[in-house]
Tab-separated table of C-alpha atoms and ligand atoms in Angstrom:
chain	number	residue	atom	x	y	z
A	529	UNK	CA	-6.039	18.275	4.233
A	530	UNK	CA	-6.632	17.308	0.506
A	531	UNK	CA	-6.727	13.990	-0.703
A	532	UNK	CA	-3.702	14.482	-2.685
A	533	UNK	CA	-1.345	14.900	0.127
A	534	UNK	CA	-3.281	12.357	2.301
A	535	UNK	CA	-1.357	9.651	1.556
A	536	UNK	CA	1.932	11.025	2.673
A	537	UNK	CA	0.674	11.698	5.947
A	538	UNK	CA	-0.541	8.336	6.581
A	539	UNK	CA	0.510	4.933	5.046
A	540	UNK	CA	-2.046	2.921	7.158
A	541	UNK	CA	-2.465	0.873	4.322
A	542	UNK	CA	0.655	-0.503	3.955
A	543	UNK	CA	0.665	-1.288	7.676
A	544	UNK	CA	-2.612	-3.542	7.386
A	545	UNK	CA	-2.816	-5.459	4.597
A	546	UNK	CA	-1.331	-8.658	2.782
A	547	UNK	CA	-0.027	-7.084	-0.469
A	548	UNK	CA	0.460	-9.984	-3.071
A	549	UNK	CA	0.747	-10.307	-6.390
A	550	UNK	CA	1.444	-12.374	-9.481
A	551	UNK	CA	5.195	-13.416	-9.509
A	552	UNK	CA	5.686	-12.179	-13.060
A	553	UNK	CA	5.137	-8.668	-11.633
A	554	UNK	CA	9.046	-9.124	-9.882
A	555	UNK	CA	12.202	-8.771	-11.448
A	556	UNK	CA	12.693	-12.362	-10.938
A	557	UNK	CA	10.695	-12.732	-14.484
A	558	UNK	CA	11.003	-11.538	-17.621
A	559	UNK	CA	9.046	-7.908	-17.694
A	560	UNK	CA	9.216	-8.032	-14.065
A	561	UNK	CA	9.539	-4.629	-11.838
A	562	UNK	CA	9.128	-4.636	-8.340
A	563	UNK	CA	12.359	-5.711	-7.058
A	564	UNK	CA	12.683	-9.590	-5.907
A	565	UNK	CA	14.821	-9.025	-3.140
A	566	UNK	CA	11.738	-7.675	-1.141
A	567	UNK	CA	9.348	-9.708	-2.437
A	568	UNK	CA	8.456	-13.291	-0.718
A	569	UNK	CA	6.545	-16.577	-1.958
A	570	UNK	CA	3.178	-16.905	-0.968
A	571	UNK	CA	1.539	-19.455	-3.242
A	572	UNK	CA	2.781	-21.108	-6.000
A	573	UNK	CA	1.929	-18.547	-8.222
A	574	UNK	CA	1.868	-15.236	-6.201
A	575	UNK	CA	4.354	-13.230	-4.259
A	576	UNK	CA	3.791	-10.839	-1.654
A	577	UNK	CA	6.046	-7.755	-0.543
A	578	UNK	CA	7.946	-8.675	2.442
A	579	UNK	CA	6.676	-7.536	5.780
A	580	UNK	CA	3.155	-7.804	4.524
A	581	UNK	CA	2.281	-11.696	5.458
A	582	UNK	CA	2.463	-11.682	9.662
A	583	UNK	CA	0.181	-10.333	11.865
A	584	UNK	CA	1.085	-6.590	12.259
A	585	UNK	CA	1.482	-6.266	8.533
A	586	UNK	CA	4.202	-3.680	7.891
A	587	UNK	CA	5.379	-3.299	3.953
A	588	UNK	CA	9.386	-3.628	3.440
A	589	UNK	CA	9.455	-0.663	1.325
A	590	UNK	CA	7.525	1.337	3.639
A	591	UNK	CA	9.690	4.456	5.124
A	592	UNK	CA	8.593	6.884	7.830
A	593	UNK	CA	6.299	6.916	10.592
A	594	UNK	CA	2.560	5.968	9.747
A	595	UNK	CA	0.535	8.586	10.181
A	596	UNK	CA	3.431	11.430	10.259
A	597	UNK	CA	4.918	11.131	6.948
A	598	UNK	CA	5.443	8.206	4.897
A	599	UNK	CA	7.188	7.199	1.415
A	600	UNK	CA	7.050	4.156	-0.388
A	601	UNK	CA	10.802	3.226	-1.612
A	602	UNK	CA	9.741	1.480	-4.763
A	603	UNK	CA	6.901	3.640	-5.488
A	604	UNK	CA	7.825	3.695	-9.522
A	605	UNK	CA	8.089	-0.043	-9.185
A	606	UNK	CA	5.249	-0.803	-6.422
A	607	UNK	CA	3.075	-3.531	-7.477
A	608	UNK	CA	-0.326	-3.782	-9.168
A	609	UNK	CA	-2.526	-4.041	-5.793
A	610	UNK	CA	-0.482	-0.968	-4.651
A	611	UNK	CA	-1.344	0.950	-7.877
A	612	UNK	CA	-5.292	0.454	-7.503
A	613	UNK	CA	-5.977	1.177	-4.032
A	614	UNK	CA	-8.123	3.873	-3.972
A	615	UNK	CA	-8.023	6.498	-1.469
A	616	UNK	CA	-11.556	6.757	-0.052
A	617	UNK	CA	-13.239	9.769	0.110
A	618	UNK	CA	-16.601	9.515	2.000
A	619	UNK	CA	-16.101	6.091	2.368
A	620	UNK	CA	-15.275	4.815	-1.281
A	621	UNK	CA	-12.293	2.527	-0.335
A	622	UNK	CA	-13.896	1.039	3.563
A	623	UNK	CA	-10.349	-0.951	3.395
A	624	UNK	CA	-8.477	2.576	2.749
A	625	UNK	CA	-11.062	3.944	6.318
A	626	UNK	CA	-10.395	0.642	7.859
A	627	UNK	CA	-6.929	1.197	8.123
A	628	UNK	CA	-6.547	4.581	8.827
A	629	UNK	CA	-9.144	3.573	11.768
A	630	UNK	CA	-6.462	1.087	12.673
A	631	UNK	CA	-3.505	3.914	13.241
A	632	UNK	CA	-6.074	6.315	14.861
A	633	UNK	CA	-6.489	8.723	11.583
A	634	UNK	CA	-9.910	10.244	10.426
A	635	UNK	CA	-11.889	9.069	7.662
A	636	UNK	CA	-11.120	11.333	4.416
A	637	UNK	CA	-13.576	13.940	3.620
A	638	UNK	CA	-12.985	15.910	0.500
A	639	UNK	CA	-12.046	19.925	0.920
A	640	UNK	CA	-14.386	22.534	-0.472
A	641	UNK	CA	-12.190	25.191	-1.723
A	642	UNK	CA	-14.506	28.288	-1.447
A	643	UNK	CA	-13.490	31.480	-3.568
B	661	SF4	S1	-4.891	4.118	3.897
B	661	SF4	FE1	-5.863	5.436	2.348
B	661	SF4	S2	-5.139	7.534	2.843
B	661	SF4	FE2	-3.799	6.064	3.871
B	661	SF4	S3	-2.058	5.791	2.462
B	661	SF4	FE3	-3.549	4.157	2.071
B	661	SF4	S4	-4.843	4.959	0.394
B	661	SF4	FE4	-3.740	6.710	1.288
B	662	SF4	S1	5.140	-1.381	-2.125
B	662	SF4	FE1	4.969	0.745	-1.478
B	662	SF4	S2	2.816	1.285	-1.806
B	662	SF4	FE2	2.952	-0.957	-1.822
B	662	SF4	S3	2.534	-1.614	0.315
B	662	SF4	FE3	4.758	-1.385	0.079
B	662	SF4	S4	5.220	0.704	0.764
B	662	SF4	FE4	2.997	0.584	0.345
Protein backbone atom coordinates (compact mmCIF):
# COMPACT_ATOMS: atom_id res chain seq x y z
CA UNK A 1 0.00 0.00 0.00
CA UNK A 2 1.49 3.57 -0.45
CA UNK A 3 1.16 6.18 1.91
CA UNK A 4 -0.87 8.17 -0.38
CA UNK A 5 -3.82 5.96 -0.45
CA UNK A 6 -3.34 4.96 3.25
CA UNK A 7 -5.52 7.23 4.55
CA UNK A 8 -8.56 6.18 2.66
CA UNK A 9 -8.28 2.82 3.84
CA UNK A 10 -8.17 3.67 7.37
CA UNK A 11 -9.47 6.80 9.26
CA UNK A 12 -8.27 5.50 12.71
CA UNK A 13 -7.48 8.85 13.47
CA UNK A 14 -10.56 10.36 13.37
CA UNK A 15 -11.93 7.53 15.51
CA UNK A 16 -9.37 8.29 18.47
CA UNK A 17 -8.76 11.57 19.06
CA UNK A 18 -10.32 14.92 20.51
CA UNK A 19 -10.11 17.20 17.42
CA UNK A 20 -10.43 20.91 18.66
CA UNK A 21 -9.72 23.97 17.52
CA UNK A 22 -9.88 27.74 17.79
CA UNK A 23 -13.57 28.91 17.32
CA UNK A 24 -12.60 31.46 14.68
CA UNK A 25 -11.71 28.46 12.48
CA UNK A 26 -15.96 27.84 12.16
CA UNK A 27 -18.27 29.56 10.12
CA UNK A 28 -19.75 30.92 13.18
CA UNK A 29 -16.88 33.81 12.80
CA UNK A 30 -15.89 36.00 10.43
CA UNK A 31 -13.20 33.99 8.03
CA UNK A 32 -14.53 30.95 9.52
CA UNK A 33 -14.71 27.46 7.41
CA UNK A 34 -15.44 24.38 8.95
CA UNK A 35 -19.07 24.34 9.22
CA UNK A 36 -20.66 25.26 12.84
CA UNK A 37 -23.36 22.97 12.69
CA UNK A 38 -20.84 20.08 13.45
CA UNK A 39 -18.72 21.75 15.51
CA UNK A 40 -19.31 21.83 19.54
CA UNK A 41 -17.95 24.14 22.51
CA UNK A 42 -15.25 22.87 24.38
CA UNK A 43 -13.64 25.76 26.22
CA UNK A 44 -14.30 29.14 26.07
CA UNK A 45 -12.20 29.69 23.33
CA UNK A 46 -11.99 26.35 21.36
CA UNK A 47 -14.41 24.15 19.54
CA UNK A 48 -14.14 20.67 18.76
CA UNK A 49 -15.82 18.62 15.79
CA UNK A 50 -18.73 16.82 17.07
CA UNK A 51 -18.35 13.18 17.89
CA UNK A 52 -14.78 13.78 18.88
CA UNK A 53 -15.21 14.69 22.85
CA UNK A 54 -16.70 11.09 24.44
CA UNK A 55 -14.98 8.16 24.99
CA UNK A 56 -15.03 6.18 21.66
CA UNK A 57 -14.14 9.31 19.77
CA UNK A 58 -15.82 9.09 16.35
CA UNK A 59 -15.56 12.51 14.05
CA UNK A 60 -19.16 13.79 12.69
CA UNK A 61 -17.84 14.21 9.32
CA UNK A 62 -16.32 10.93 9.24
CA UNK A 63 -18.03 8.53 6.42
CA UNK A 64 -17.30 4.86 5.83
CA UNK A 65 -16.06 2.07 7.72
CA UNK A 66 -12.58 2.60 9.52
CA UNK A 67 -10.24 0.63 8.20
CA UNK A 68 -12.24 -0.30 4.80
CA UNK A 69 -12.63 2.95 3.20
CA UNK A 70 -13.16 6.21 4.67
CA UNK A 71 -13.91 9.99 3.52
CA UNK A 72 -13.94 12.97 5.42
CA UNK A 73 -17.22 15.12 4.38
CA UNK A 74 -15.67 18.48 4.99
CA UNK A 75 -12.32 17.59 3.89
CA UNK A 76 -11.88 21.20 1.91
CA UNK A 77 -13.12 22.74 5.11
CA UNK A 78 -11.57 20.23 7.86
CA UNK A 79 -9.89 22.07 10.52
CA UNK A 80 -6.30 23.06 11.28
CA UNK A 81 -5.40 19.90 13.63
CA UNK A 82 -6.91 17.80 10.75
CA UNK A 83 -4.64 19.52 8.16
CA UNK A 84 -1.25 18.75 10.14
CA UNK A 85 -1.54 15.30 11.15
CA UNK A 86 1.05 13.59 9.66
CA UNK A 87 0.80 10.20 8.40
CA UNK A 88 3.66 8.25 10.01
CA UNK A 89 5.87 6.38 8.12
CA UNK A 90 8.30 4.29 10.29
CA UNK A 91 6.91 5.70 13.15
CA UNK A 92 7.00 9.59 12.49
CA UNK A 93 3.41 10.38 13.73
CA UNK A 94 3.30 7.46 17.11
CA UNK A 95 -0.39 9.16 17.46
CA UNK A 96 -1.05 8.36 13.55
CA UNK A 97 0.52 4.18 14.74
CA UNK A 98 -1.37 4.55 17.90
CA UNK A 99 -4.50 4.65 16.30
CA UNK A 100 -4.27 2.49 13.58
CA UNK A 101 -3.05 0.00 16.53
CA UNK A 102 -6.40 0.86 18.03
CA UNK A 103 -8.61 -0.47 14.81
CA UNK A 104 -6.19 -3.45 14.34
CA UNK A 105 -4.20 -1.85 11.16
CA UNK A 106 -0.33 -2.17 10.63
CA UNK A 107 2.08 0.44 11.23
CA UNK A 108 2.94 2.28 7.76
CA UNK A 109 6.07 1.30 6.11
CA UNK A 110 6.99 3.15 3.00
CA UNK A 111 6.96 1.03 -0.56
CA UNK A 112 10.17 0.59 -2.49
CA UNK A 113 9.18 0.77 -6.01
CA UNK A 114 11.97 -1.34 -7.70
CA UNK A 115 12.47 -0.86 -11.60
S1 LIG B 1 -4.34 7.25 11.42
FE1 LIG B 1 -2.64 7.79 10.04
S2 LIG B 1 -2.96 6.48 8.21
FE2 LIG B 1 -4.87 6.53 9.38
S3 LIG B 1 -6.09 8.17 8.43
FE3 LIG B 1 -4.99 9.03 10.19
S4 LIG B 1 -3.08 9.87 9.30
FE4 LIG B 1 -3.95 8.46 7.78
S1 LIG C 1 -12.96 16.79 10.10
FE1 LIG C 1 -12.50 15.18 8.62
S2 LIG C 1 -10.29 14.84 8.80
FE2 LIG C 1 -10.95 15.95 10.64
S3 LIG C 1 -11.40 14.35 12.19
FE3 LIG C 1 -13.31 14.82 11.11
S4 LIG C 1 -13.45 13.31 9.45
FE4 LIG C 1 -11.31 13.35 10.18
Amino acid sequence: MSSANACLTCGACCGSYRVSFYWGEATGAPEGYVPSELTEAFHPHLLCMQGTNQKQPRCVALEGEIGQQVSCSIYQNRPSPCREFDISVNGSNPFCDKARLKYGLPPLIPVIHVA
